[in-house]
Tab-separated table of C-alpha atoms in Angstrom:
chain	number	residue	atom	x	y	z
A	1	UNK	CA	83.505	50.740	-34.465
A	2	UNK	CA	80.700	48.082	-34.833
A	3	UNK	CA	81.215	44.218	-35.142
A	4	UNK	CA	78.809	42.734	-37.306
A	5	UNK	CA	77.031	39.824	-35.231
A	6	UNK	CA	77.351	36.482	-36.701
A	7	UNK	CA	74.383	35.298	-38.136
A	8	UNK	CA	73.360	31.864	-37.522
A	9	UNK	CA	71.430	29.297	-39.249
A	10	UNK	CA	67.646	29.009	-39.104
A	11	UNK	CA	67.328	25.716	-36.696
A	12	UNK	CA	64.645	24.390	-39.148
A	13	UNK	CA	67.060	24.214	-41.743
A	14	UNK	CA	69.650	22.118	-39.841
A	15	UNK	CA	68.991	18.448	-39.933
A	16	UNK	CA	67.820	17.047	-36.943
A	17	UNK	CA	67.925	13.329	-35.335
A	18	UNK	CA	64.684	11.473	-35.968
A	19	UNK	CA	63.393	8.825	-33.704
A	20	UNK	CA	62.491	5.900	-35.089
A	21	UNK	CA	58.914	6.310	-33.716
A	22	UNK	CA	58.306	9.643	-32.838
A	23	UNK	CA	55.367	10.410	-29.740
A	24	UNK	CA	53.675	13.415	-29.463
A	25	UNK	CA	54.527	15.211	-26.619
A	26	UNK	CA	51.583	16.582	-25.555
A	27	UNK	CA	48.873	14.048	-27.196
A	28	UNK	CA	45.300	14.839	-27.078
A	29	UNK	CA	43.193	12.749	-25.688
A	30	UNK	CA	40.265	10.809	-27.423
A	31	UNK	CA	37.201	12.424	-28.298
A	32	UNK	CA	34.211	10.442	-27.543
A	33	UNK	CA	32.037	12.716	-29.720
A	34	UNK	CA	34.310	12.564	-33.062
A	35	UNK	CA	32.907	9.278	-34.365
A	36	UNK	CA	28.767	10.834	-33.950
A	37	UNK	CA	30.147	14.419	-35.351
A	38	UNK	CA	31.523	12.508	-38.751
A	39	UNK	CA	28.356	10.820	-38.943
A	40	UNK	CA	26.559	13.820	-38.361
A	41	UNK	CA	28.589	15.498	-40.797
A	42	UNK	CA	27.580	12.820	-43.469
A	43	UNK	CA	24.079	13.256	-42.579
A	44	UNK	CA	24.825	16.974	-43.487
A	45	UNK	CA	26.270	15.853	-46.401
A	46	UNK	CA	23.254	13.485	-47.428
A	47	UNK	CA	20.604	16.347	-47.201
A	48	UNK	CA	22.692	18.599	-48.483
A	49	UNK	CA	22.830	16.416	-51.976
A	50	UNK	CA	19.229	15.988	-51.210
A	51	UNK	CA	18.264	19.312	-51.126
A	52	UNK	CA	19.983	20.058	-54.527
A	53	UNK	CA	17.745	16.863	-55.854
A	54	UNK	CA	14.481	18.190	-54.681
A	55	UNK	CA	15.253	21.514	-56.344
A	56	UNK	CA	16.217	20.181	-59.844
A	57	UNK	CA	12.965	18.277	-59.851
A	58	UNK	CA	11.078	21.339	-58.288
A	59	UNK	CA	12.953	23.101	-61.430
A	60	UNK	CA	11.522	20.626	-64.030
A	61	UNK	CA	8.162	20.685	-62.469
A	62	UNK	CA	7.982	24.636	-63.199
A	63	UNK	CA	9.982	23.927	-66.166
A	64	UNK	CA	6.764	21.635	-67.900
A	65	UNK	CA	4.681	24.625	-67.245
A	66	UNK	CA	6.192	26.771	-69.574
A	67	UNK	CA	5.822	26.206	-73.224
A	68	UNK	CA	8.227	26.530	-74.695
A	69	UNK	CA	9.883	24.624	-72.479
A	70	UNK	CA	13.163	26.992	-70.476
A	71	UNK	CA	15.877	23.563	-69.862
A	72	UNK	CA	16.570	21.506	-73.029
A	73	UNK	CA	14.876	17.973	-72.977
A	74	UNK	CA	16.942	16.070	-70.655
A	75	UNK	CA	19.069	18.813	-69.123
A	76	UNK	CA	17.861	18.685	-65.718
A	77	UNK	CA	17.959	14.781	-65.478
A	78	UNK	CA	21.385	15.122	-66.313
A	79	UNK	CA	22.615	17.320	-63.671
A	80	UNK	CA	20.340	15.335	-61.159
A	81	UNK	CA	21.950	11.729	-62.312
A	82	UNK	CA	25.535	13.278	-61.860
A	83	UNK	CA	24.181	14.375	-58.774
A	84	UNK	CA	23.281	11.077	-57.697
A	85	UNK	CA	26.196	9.696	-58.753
A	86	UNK	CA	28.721	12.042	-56.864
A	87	UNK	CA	26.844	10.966	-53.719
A	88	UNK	CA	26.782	7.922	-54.420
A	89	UNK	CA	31.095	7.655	-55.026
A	90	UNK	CA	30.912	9.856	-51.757
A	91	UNK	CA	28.777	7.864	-49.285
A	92	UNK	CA	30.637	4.780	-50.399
A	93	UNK	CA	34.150	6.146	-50.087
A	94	UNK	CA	33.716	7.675	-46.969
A	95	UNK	CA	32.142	4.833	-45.298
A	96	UNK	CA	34.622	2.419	-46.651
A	97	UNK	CA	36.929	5.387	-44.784
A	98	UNK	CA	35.306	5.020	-41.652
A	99	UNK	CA	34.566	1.028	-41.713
A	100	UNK	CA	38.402	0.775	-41.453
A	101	UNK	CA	38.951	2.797	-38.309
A	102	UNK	CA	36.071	0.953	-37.035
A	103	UNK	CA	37.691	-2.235	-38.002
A	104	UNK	CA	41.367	-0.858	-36.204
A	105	UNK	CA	38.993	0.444	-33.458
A	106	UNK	CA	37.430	-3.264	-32.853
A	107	UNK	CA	40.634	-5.111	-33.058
A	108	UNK	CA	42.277	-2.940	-30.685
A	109	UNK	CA	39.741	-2.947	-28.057
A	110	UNK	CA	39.339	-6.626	-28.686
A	111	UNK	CA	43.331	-7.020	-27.828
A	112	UNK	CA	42.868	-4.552	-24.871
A	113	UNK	CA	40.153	-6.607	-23.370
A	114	UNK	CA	41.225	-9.750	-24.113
A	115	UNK	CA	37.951	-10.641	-26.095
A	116	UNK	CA	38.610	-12.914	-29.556
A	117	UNK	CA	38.645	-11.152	-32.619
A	118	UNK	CA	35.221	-11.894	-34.411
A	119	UNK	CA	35.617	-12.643	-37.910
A	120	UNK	CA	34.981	-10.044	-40.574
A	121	UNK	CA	31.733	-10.634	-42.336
A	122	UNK	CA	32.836	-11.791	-46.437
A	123	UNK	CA	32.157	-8.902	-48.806
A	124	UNK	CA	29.915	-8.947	-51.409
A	125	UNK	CA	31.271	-8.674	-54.853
């Protein structure tokens, strides 16, 4: 006659001790390309929203050639100003993103060589 086998607990669902701060165990080393790949990536990002532009006005410059006119008066400057404006909100959030990794980036090199801090240059309101 059989035995059943006992069936244990899936080890993910037990709780586990947590170090206080926990290190990778195998961590990767820096990338000296990541910081010209995210800008290149924004550049993408920039033509990208620039490509779109040049075709709405492409699309209203066809658009006064036709009478009656195709796009309601307006309609195309719409879409290109919300345009704008999502680039706009993105540029500026994702460079505020990456001015603060600079800014962790220049403090700790400035500890690690032993070079004072410079002061941060006042914001403009």
């Amino acid at each position: 006659m059989a035995v059943p086998k006992a069936i244990r607990s899936n080890s993910s669902a037990q709780p586990s001790r947590r170090r206080l701060n926990p290190q990778p165990e195998n961590p990767r080393p820096p990338d000296p390309q990541l910081k010209s790949e995210l800008f290149e990536a924004l550049r993408h990002l920039n033509r990208g929203f620039g490509v779109a532009l040049s075709s709405f006005d492409r699309l209203q410059r066809k658009d006064r050639l036709h009478h009656p006119p195709i796009f309601p008066r307006d309609f195309l400057l719409s879409y290109r100003n919300r345009t704008e404006a999502l680039r706009s909100l993105a540029n500026r959030d994702l460079l505020r993103l990456l001015a603060g990794r600079e800014d962790q980036d220049a403090g700790r090199f400035d500890r690690v060589t032993g070079m004072p801090a410079k002061q941060k240059p006042k914001r403009r309101s």
